[in-house]
Amino acid sequence: QVQLVESGGGLVQPGGSLRLSCAASGFTLDDYNIGWFRQVPGKEREGVSCISRNGGSTNYVDSVKGRFTISRDNGKNTLYLQISNLKIEDTAVYYCAADPQARPCPRRWYAYEYWGQGTQVTVSS
């Protein structure tokens, strides 16, 4: 029923920009905390950013503050992550995830109930 599909990843040079999308179906995006996570092989999935349900407050991990912007288009039921000034260390598989609980955005990946399949972001010169 609930489905999240990420897109927009690709190969980008350092300093470049891209926008990731997360199309949601089977639920109303605005009623969920929706987060972006990223993961590289051998490391735990890292919370990057989250936008809270209804109120729309946002948070970011320190390493992406000022470069990443999370937003959602409720009319399209789609989540976005606008990324600028990409760094090599941003290379990862990026996932979106949804939490239906009435609470602030959880910090850890295991608190999220629904996940997309991921989209690869590779930053290389």
PDB file of C-alpha atoms in Angstrom:
ATOM      1  CA  GLN A   1       0.000   0.000   0.000  1.00  0.00           C
ATOM      2  CA  VAL A   2       2.497   2.601   1.189  1.00  0.00           C
ATOM      3  CA  GLN A   3       5.201   3.262  -1.365  1.00  0.00           C
ATOM      4  CA  LEU A   4       8.103   5.687  -1.593  1.00  0.00           C
ATOM      5  CA  VAL A   5      10.138   5.996  -4.781  1.00  0.00           C
ATOM      6  CA  GLU A   6      13.321   8.063  -4.899  1.00  0.00           C
ATOM      7  CA  SER A   7      14.788   9.566  -8.031  1.00  0.00           C
ATOM      8  CA  GLY A   8      17.210  12.259  -9.109  1.00  0.00           C
ATOM      9  CA  GLY A   9      20.531  10.760  -8.157  1.00  0.00           C
ATOM     10  CA  GLY A  10      23.478  10.568 -10.475  1.00  0.00           C
ATOM     11  CA  LEU A  11      27.114  11.401 -11.061  1.00  0.00           C
ATOM     12  CA  VAL A  12      27.973  14.988 -10.168  1.00  0.00           C
ATOM     13  CA  GLN A  13      31.233  16.916  -9.927  1.00  0.00           C
ATOM     14  CA  PRO A  14      32.268  18.462  -6.609  1.00  0.00           C
ATOM     15  CA  GLY A  15      30.543  21.796  -6.181  1.00  0.00           C
ATOM     16  CA  GLY A  16      27.626  20.746  -8.316  1.00  0.00           C
ATOM     17  CA  SER A  17      23.958  20.601  -7.452  1.00  0.00           C
ATOM     18  CA  LEU A  18      21.048  18.245  -7.848  1.00  0.00           C
ATOM     19  CA  ARG A  19      17.562  17.666  -6.556  1.00  0.00           C
ATOM     20  CA  LEU A  20      16.368  14.358  -5.211  1.00  0.00           C
ATOM     21  CA  SER A  21      12.689  13.495  -5.323  1.00  0.00           C
ATOM     22  CA  CYS A  22      10.654  11.045  -3.283  1.00  0.00           C
ATOM     23  CA  ALA A  23       7.240  10.279  -4.706  1.00  0.00           C
ATOM     24  CA  ALA A  24       4.793   8.955  -2.139  1.00  0.00           C
ATOM     25  CA  SER A  25       1.704   6.871  -2.741  1.00  0.00           C
ATOM     26  CA  GLY A  26      -0.731   5.085  -0.475  1.00  0.00           C
ATOM     27  CA  PHE A  27      -0.627   7.775   2.186  1.00  0.00           C
ATOM     28  CA  THR A  28      -0.796  11.523   2.580  1.00  0.00           C
ATOM     29  CA  LEU A  29       2.720  12.869   2.793  1.00  0.00           C
ATOM     30  CA  ASP A  30       1.796  15.796   5.015  1.00  0.00           C
ATOM     31  CA  ASP A  31       0.564  13.443   7.750  1.00  0.00           C
ATOM     32  CA  TYR A  32       3.991  11.820   8.181  1.00  0.00           C
ATOM     33  CA  ASN A  33       7.413  12.839   9.329  1.00  0.00           C
ATOM     34  CA  ILE A  34       9.478  12.344   6.180  1.00  0.00           C
ATOM     35  CA  GLY A  35      13.233  12.006   6.320  1.00  0.00           C
ATOM     36  CA  TRP A  36      16.201  11.664   4.013  1.00  0.00           C
ATOM     37  CA  PHE A  37      18.895   9.189   4.950  1.00  0.00           C
ATOM     38  CA  ARG A  38      22.107   8.115   3.277  1.00  0.00           C
ATOM     39  CA  GLN A  39      24.290   5.063   3.523  1.00  0.00           C
ATOM     40  CA  VAL A  40      27.668   3.914   2.283  1.00  0.00           C
ATOM     41  CA  PRO A  41      28.863   0.302   2.410  1.00  0.00           C
ATOM     42  CA  GLY A  42      29.937  -0.813   5.860  1.00  0.00           C
ATOM     43  CA  LYS A  43      28.422   2.147   7.684  1.00  0.00           C
ATOM     44  CA  GLU A  44      25.155   2.712   9.493  1.00  0.00           C
ATOM     45  CA  ARG A  45      22.423   4.540   7.677  1.00  0.00           C
ATOM     46  CA  GLU A  46      22.741   8.225   8.541  1.00  0.00           C
ATOM     47  CA  GLY A  47      19.923  10.682   9.023  1.00  0.00           C
ATOM     48  CA  VAL A  48      20.454  13.669   6.726  1.00  0.00           C
ATOM     49  CA  SER A  49      17.307  15.740   7.061  1.00  0.00           C
ATOM     50  CA  CYS A  50      13.692  15.525   8.093  1.00  0.00           C
ATOM     51  CA  ILE A  51      10.537  17.560   7.680  1.00  0.00           C
ATOM     52  CA  SER A  52       7.903  17.053  10.343  1.00  0.00           C
ATOM     53  CA  ARG A  53       4.269  16.197   9.807  1.00  0.00           C
ATOM     54  CA  ASN A  54       1.780  19.032   9.342  1.00  0.00           C
ATOM     55  CA  GLY A  55       3.828  21.776  10.932  1.00  0.00           C
ATOM     56  CA  GLY A  56       6.679  21.427   8.499  1.00  0.00           C
ATOM     57  CA  SER A  57       9.606  22.107  10.797  1.00  0.00           C
ATOM     58  CA  THR A  58      12.910  20.852   9.448  1.00  0.00           C
ATOM     59  CA  ASN A  59      16.233  19.631  10.731  1.00  0.00           C
ATOM     60  CA  TYR A  60      19.585  18.729   9.206  1.00  0.00           C
ATOM     61  CA  VAL A  61      22.692  16.883  10.184  1.00  0.00           C
ATOM     62  CA  ASP A  62      25.551  19.320  10.773  1.00  0.00           C
ATOM     63  CA  SER A  63      27.550  18.183   7.766  1.00  0.00           C
ATOM     64  CA  VAL A  64      24.859  19.301   5.303  1.00  0.00           C
ATOM     65  CA  LYS A  65      23.562  22.487   6.914  1.00  0.00           C
ATOM     66  CA  GLY A  66      23.594  25.363   4.473  1.00  0.00           C
ATOM     67  CA  ARG A  67      23.914  23.041   1.487  1.00  0.00           C
ATOM     68  CA  PHE A  68      20.842  20.790   1.655  1.00  0.00           C
ATOM     69  CA  THR A  69      17.224  21.929   1.737  1.00  0.00           C
ATOM     70  CA  ILE A  70      14.327  19.594   2.415  1.00  0.00           C
ATOM     71  CA  SER A  71      10.844  20.447   1.215  1.00  0.00           C
ATOM     72  CA  ARG A  72       7.612  18.852   0.139  1.00  0.00           C
ATOM     73  CA  ASP A  73       4.931  19.566  -2.405  1.00  0.00           C
ATOM     74  CA  ASN A  74       1.715  18.367  -0.834  1.00  0.00           C
ATOM     75  CA  GLY A  75      -0.183  18.776  -4.088  1.00  0.00           C
ATOM     76  CA  LYS A  76       2.187  16.328  -5.773  1.00  0.00           C
ATOM     77  CA  ASN A  77       2.609  14.239  -2.603  1.00  0.00           C
ATOM     78  CA  THR A  78       6.341  14.436  -3.193  1.00  0.00           C
ATOM     79  CA  LEU A  79       9.336  15.099  -0.975  1.00  0.00           C
ATOM     80  CA  TYR A  80      12.449  16.865  -2.265  1.00  0.00           C
ATOM     81  CA  LEU A  81      16.030  17.308  -1.201  1.00  0.00           C
ATOM     82  CA  GLN A  82      17.772  20.183  -2.950  1.00  0.00           C
ATOM     83  CA  ILE A  83      21.512  19.752  -2.696  1.00  0.00           C
ATOM     84  CA  SER A  84      24.125  22.364  -3.537  1.00  0.00           C
ATOM     85  CA  ASN A  85      27.911  22.515  -3.304  1.00  0.00           C
ATOM     86  CA  LEU A  86      28.226  18.761  -3.370  1.00  0.00           C
ATOM     87  CA  LYS A  87      31.254  17.224  -1.723  1.00  0.00           C
ATOM     88  CA  ILE A  88      32.932  13.895  -2.357  1.00  0.00           C
ATOM     89  CA  GLU A  89      31.886  12.756   1.100  1.00  0.00           C
ATOM     90  CA  ASP A  90      28.238  13.203   0.110  1.00  0.00           C
ATOM     91  CA  THR A  91      28.552  10.114  -2.067  1.00  0.00           C
ATOM     92  CA  ALA A  92      26.021   7.562  -0.832  1.00  0.00           C
ATOM     93  CA  VAL A  93      22.753   5.870  -1.547  1.00  0.00           C
ATOM     94  CA  TYR A  94      20.037   8.277  -0.484  1.00  0.00           C
ATOM     95  CA  TYR A  95      16.753   7.016   0.911  1.00  0.00           C
ATOM     96  CA  CYS A  96      13.534   8.660   1.930  1.00  0.00           C
ATOM     97  CA  ALA A  97      11.582   7.296   4.853  1.00  0.00           C
ATOM     98  CA  ALA A  98       8.245   7.962   6.525  1.00  0.00           C
ATOM     99  CA  ASP A  99       7.211   7.946  10.181  1.00  0.00           C
ATOM    100  CA  PRO A 100       3.474   8.096  10.916  1.00  0.00           C
ATOM    101  CA  GLN A 101       3.774   8.916  14.605  1.00  0.00           C
ATOM    102  CA  ALA A 102       2.645  12.239  16.042  1.00  0.00           C
ATOM    103  CA  ARG A 103       6.035  13.297  17.311  1.00  0.00           C
ATOM    104  CA  PRO A 104       9.056  15.321  16.260  1.00  0.00           C
ATOM    105  CA  CYS A 105      11.150  13.825  13.501  1.00  0.00           C
ATOM    106  CA  PRO A 106      13.076  10.856  14.892  1.00  0.00           C
ATOM    107  CA  ARG A 107      16.852  11.027  14.625  1.00  0.00           C
ATOM    108  CA  ARG A 108      17.598   7.392  13.898  1.00  0.00           C
ATOM    109  CA  TRP A 109      16.777   5.250  10.892  1.00  0.00           C
ATOM    110  CA  TYR A 110      15.146   2.465  12.889  1.00  0.00           C
ATOM    111  CA  ALA A 111      12.322   4.748  14.019  1.00  0.00           C
ATOM    112  CA  TYR A 112      10.970   5.058  10.469  1.00  0.00           C
ATOM    113  CA  GLU A 113       8.351   2.641   9.252  1.00  0.00           C
ATOM    114  CA  TYR A 114       8.386   3.007   5.467  1.00  0.00           C
ATOM    115  CA  TRP A 115      11.333   3.229   3.098  1.00  0.00           C
ATOM    116  CA  GLY A 116      12.063   3.800  -0.527  1.00  0.00           C
ATOM    117  CA  GLN A 117      14.527   1.790  -2.581  1.00  0.00           C
ATOM    118  CA  GLY A 118      17.207   4.461  -2.649  1.00  0.00           C
ATOM    119  CA  THR A 119      18.917   6.525  -5.315  1.00  0.00           C
ATOM    120  CA  GLN A 120      22.669   6.663  -5.838  1.00  0.00           C
ATOM    121  CA  VAL A 121      24.488   9.982  -5.565  1.00  0.00           C
ATOM    122  CA  THR A 122      28.108   9.894  -6.662  1.00  0.00           C
ATOM    123  CA  VAL A 123      30.292  12.983  -6.357  1.00  0.00           C
ATOM    124  CA  SER A 124      33.524  12.674  -8.280  1.00  0.00           C
ATOM    125  CA  SER A 125      35.862  14.772 -10.369  1.00  0.00           C
TER     126      SER A 125
END
